[in-house]
PDB file of C-alpha atoms in Angstrom:
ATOM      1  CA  UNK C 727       9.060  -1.271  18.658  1.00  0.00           C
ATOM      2  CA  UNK C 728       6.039  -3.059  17.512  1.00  0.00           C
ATOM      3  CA  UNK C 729       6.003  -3.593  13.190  1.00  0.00           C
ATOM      4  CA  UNK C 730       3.687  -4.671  10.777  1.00  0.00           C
ATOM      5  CA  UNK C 731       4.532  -7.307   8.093  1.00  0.00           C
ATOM      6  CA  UNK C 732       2.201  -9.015   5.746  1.00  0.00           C
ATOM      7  CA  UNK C 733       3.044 -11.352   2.547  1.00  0.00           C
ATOM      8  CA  UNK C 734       0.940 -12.229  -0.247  1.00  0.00           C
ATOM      9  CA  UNK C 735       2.018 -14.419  -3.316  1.00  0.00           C
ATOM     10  CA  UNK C 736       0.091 -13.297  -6.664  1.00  0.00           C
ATOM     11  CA  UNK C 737      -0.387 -15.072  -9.921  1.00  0.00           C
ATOM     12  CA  UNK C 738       1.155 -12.337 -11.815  1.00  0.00           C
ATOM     13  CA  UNK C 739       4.558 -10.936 -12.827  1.00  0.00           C
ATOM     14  CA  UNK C 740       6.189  -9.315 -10.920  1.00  0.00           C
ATOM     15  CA  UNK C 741       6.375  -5.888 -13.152  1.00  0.00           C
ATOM     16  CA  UNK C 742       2.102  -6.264 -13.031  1.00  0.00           C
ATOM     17  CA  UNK C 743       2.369  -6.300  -9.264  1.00  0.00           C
ATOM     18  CA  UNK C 744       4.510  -3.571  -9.079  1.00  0.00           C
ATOM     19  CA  UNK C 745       2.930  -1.281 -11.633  1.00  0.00           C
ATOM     20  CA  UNK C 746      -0.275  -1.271  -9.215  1.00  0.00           C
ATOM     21  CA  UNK C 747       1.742  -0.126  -6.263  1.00  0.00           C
ATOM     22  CA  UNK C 748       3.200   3.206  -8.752  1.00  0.00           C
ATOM     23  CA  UNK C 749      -0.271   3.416  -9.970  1.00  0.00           C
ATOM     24  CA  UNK C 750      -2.592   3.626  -6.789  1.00  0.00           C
ATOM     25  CA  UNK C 751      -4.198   7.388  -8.096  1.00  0.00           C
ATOM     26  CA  UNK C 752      -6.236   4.480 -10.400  1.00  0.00           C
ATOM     27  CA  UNK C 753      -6.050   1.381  -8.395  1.00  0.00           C
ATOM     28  CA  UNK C 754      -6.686   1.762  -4.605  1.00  0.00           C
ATOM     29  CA  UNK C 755     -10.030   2.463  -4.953  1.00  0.00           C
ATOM     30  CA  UNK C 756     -10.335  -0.603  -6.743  1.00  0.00           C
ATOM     31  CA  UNK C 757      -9.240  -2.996  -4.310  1.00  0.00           C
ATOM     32  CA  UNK C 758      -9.674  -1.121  -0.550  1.00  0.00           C
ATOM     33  CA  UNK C 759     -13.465  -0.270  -0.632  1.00  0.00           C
ATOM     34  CA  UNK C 760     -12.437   2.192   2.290  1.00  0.00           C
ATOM     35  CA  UNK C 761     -10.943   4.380  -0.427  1.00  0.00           C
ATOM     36  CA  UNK C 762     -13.294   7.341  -1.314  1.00  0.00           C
ATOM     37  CA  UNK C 763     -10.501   9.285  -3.442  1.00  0.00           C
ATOM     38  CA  UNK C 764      -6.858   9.216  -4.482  1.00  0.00           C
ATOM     39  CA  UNK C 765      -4.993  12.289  -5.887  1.00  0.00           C
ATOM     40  CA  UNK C 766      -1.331  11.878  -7.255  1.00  0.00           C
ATOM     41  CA  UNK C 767       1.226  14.554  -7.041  1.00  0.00           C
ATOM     42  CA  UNK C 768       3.045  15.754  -9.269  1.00  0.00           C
ATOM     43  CA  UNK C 769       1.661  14.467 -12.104  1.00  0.00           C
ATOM     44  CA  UNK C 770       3.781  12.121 -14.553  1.00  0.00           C
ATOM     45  CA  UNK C 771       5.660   8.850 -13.937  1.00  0.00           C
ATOM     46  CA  UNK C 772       5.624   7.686 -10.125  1.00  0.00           C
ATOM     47  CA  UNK C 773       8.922   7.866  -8.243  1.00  0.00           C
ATOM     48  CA  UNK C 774      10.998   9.222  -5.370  1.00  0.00           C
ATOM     49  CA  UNK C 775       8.921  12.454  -4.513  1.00  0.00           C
ATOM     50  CA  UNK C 776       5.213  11.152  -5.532  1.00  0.00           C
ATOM     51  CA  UNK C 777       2.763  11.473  -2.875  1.00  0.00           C
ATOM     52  CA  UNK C 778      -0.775  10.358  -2.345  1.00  0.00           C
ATOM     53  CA  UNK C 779      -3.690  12.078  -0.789  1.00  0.00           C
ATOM     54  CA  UNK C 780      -6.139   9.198  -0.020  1.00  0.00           C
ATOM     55  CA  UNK C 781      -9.882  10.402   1.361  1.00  0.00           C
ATOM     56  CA  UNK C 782     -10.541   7.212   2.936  1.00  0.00           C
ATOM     57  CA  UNK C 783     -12.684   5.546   5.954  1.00  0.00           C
ATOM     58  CA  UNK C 784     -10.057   4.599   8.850  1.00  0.00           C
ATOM     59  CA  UNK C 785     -11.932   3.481  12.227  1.00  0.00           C
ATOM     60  CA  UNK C 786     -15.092   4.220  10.971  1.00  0.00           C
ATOM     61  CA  UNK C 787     -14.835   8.184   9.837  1.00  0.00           C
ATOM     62  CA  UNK C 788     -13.746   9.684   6.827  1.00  0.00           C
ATOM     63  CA  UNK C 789      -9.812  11.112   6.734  1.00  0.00           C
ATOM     64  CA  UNK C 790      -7.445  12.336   4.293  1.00  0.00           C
ATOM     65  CA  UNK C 791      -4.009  10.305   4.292  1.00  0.00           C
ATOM     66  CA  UNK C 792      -0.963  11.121   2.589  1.00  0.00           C
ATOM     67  CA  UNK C 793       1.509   8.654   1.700  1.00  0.00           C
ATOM     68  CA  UNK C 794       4.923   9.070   0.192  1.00  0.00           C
ATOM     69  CA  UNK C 795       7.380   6.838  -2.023  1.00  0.00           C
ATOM     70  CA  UNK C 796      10.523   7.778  -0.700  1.00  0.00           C
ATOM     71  CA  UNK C 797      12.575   5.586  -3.119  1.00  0.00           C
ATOM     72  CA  UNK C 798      11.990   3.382  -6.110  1.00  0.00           C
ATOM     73  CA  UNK C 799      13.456   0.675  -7.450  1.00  0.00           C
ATOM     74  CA  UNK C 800      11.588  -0.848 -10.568  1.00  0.00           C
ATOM     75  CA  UNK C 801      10.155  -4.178  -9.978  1.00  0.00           C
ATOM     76  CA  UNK C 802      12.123  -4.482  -6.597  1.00  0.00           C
ATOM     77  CA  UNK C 803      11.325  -2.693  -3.540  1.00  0.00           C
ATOM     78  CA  UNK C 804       9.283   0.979  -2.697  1.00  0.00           C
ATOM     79  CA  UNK C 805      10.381   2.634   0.409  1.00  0.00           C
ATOM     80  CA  UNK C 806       7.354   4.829   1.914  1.00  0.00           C
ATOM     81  CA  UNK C 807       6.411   7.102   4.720  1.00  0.00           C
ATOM     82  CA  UNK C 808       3.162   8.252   5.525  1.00  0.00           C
ATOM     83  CA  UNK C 809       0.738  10.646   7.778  1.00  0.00           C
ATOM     84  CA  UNK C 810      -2.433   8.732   9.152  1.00  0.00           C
ATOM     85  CA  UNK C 811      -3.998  10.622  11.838  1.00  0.00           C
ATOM     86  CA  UNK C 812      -1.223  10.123  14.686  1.00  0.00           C
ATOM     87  CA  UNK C 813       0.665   7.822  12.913  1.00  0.00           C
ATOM     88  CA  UNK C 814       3.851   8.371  10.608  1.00  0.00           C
ATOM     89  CA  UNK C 815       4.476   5.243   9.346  1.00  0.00           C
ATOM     90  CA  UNK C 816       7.508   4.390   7.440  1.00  0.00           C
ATOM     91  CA  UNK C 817       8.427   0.859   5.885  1.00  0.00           C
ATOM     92  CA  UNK C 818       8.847  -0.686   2.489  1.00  0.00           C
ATOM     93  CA  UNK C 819       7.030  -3.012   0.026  1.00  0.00           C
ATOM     94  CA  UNK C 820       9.280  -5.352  -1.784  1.00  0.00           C
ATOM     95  CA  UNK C 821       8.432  -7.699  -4.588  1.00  0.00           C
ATOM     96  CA  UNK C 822       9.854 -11.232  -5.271  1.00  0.00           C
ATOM     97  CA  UNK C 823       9.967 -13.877  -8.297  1.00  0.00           C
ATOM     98  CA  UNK C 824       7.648 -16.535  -6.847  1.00  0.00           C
ATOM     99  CA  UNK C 825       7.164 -19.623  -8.517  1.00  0.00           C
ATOM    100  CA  UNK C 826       3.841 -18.631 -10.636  1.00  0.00           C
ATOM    101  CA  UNK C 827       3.945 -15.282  -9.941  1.00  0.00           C
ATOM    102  CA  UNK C 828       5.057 -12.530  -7.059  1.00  0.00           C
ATOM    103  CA  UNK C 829       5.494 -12.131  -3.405  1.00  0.00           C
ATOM    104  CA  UNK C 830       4.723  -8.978  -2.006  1.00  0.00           C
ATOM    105  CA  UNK C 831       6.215  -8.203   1.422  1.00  0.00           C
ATOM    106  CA  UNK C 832       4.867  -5.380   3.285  1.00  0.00           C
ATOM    107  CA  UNK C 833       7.170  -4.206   6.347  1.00  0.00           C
ATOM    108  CA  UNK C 834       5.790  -1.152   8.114  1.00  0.00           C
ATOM    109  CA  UNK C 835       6.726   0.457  11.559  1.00  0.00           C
ATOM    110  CA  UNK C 836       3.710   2.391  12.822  1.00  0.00           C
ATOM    111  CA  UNK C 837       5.280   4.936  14.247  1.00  0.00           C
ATOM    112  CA  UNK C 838       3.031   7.324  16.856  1.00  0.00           C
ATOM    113  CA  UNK C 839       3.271  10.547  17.780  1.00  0.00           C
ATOM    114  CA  UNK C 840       3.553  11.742  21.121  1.00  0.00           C
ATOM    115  CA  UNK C 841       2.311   9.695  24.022  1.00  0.00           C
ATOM    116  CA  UNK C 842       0.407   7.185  21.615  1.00  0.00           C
ATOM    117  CA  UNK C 843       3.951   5.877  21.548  1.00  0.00           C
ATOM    118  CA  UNK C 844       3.058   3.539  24.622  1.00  0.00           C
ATOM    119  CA  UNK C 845      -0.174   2.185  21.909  1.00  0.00           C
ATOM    120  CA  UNK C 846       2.127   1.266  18.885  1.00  0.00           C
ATOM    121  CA  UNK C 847       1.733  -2.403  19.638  1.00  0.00           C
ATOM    122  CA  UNK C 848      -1.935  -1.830  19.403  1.00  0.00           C
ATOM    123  CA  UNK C 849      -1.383   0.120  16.250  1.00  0.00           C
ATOM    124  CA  UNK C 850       0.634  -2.410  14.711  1.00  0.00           C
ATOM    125  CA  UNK C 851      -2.147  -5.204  15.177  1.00  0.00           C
ATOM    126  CA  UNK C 852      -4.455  -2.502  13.555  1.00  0.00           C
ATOM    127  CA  UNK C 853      -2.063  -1.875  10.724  1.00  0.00           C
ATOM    128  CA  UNK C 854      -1.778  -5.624  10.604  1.00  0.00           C
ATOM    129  CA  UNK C 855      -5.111  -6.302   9.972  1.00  0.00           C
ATOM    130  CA  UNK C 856      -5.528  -3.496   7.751  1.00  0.00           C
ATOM    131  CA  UNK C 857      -2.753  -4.786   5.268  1.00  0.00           C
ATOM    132  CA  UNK C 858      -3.405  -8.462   5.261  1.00  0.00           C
ATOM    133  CA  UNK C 859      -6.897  -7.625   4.009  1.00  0.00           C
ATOM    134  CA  UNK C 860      -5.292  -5.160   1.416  1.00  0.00           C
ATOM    135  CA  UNK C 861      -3.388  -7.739   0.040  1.00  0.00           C
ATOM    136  CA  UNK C 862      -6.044 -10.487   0.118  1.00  0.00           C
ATOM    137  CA  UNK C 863      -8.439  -7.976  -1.815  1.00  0.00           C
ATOM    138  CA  UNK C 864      -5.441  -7.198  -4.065  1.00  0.00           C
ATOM    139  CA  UNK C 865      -4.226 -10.902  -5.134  1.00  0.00           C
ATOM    140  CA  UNK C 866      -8.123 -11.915  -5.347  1.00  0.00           C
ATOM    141  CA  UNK C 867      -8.709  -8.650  -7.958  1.00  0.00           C
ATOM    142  CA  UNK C 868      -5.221  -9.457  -9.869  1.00  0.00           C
ATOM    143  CA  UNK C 869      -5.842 -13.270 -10.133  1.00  0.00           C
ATOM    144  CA  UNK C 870      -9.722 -12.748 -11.167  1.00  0.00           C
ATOM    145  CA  UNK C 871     -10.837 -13.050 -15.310  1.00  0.00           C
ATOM    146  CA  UNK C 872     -11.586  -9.502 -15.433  1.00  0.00           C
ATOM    147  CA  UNK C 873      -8.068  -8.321 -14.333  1.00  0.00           C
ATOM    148  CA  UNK C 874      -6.893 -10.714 -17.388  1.00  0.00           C
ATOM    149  CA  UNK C 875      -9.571  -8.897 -19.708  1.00  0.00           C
ATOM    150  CA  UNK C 876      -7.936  -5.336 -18.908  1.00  0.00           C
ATOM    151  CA  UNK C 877     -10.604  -3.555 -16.886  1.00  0.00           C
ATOM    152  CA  UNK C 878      -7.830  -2.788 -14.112  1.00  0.00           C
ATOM    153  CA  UNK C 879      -6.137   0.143 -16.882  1.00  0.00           C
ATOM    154  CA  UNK C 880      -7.124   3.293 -16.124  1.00  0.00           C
TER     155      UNK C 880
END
């Protein structure tokens, strides 16, 4: 089965890192400029449970994605699954002490539906792509002077 895995390192501690990942009602949009709209439920502290409807461009039209955090351990690791179109991806993000800062390590299966089963090496290069440039955006908005002067709190 085909998988996706992207690293980034980050010039920030880890517990930064990791607080955008449990906060991406106020920070996807800030980093993905595909993301239109992000609506956590339930409300309150992110954790096992907590899902997230994106409204986002994927391939070029607009979709609503849902993605859910499965399990949480602080500062460590989020497992996820999601529901993108025909895909129900499922993977985890984990987060490591780095030298000056953290690694993020993204490790996704795409998981199709159906017959698009015979396309999930195709979907993995897509979801590839799609999270190396998330994580580019995201170390290049966490390592810039404004992240530093506080305009990433929502």
């Amino acid at each position: 089965m085909a998988k996706v895995e992207s690293t980034v390192t980050i010039a920030r501690p880890v517990e930064e890192v990791f607080r955008f990942f449990l906060d991406l009602d106020k920070n996807a949009s800030k980093t993905d400029p595909n993301v239109e709209s992000v609506v956590k439920t339930p409300e309150g502290p992110t954790g096992p449970g907590t899902t997230f409807r994106f409204r986002q461009k994927v391939l070029g039209r607009m979709r609503d994605t849902t993605t859910t955090f499965i399990s949480v351990e602080p500062n460590r690791k989020i497992e996820m699954e999601a529901r993108l179109g025909p895909l129900r991806p499922k993977g985890a993000i984990s987060f490591h002490e780095a030298n000056r800062g953290t690694t993020v390590v993204v490790r996704l299966d795409p998981n199709p539906v159906g017959p698009l089963k015979l396309l999930s090496t195709v979907f993995a290069r897509i979801g590839q792509k799609a999270w190396d440039g998330r994580l580019a955006r995201l170390k290049a908005a966490m390592e810039s002077s404004s992240w530093d002067k506080g305009v990433h709190t929502g």
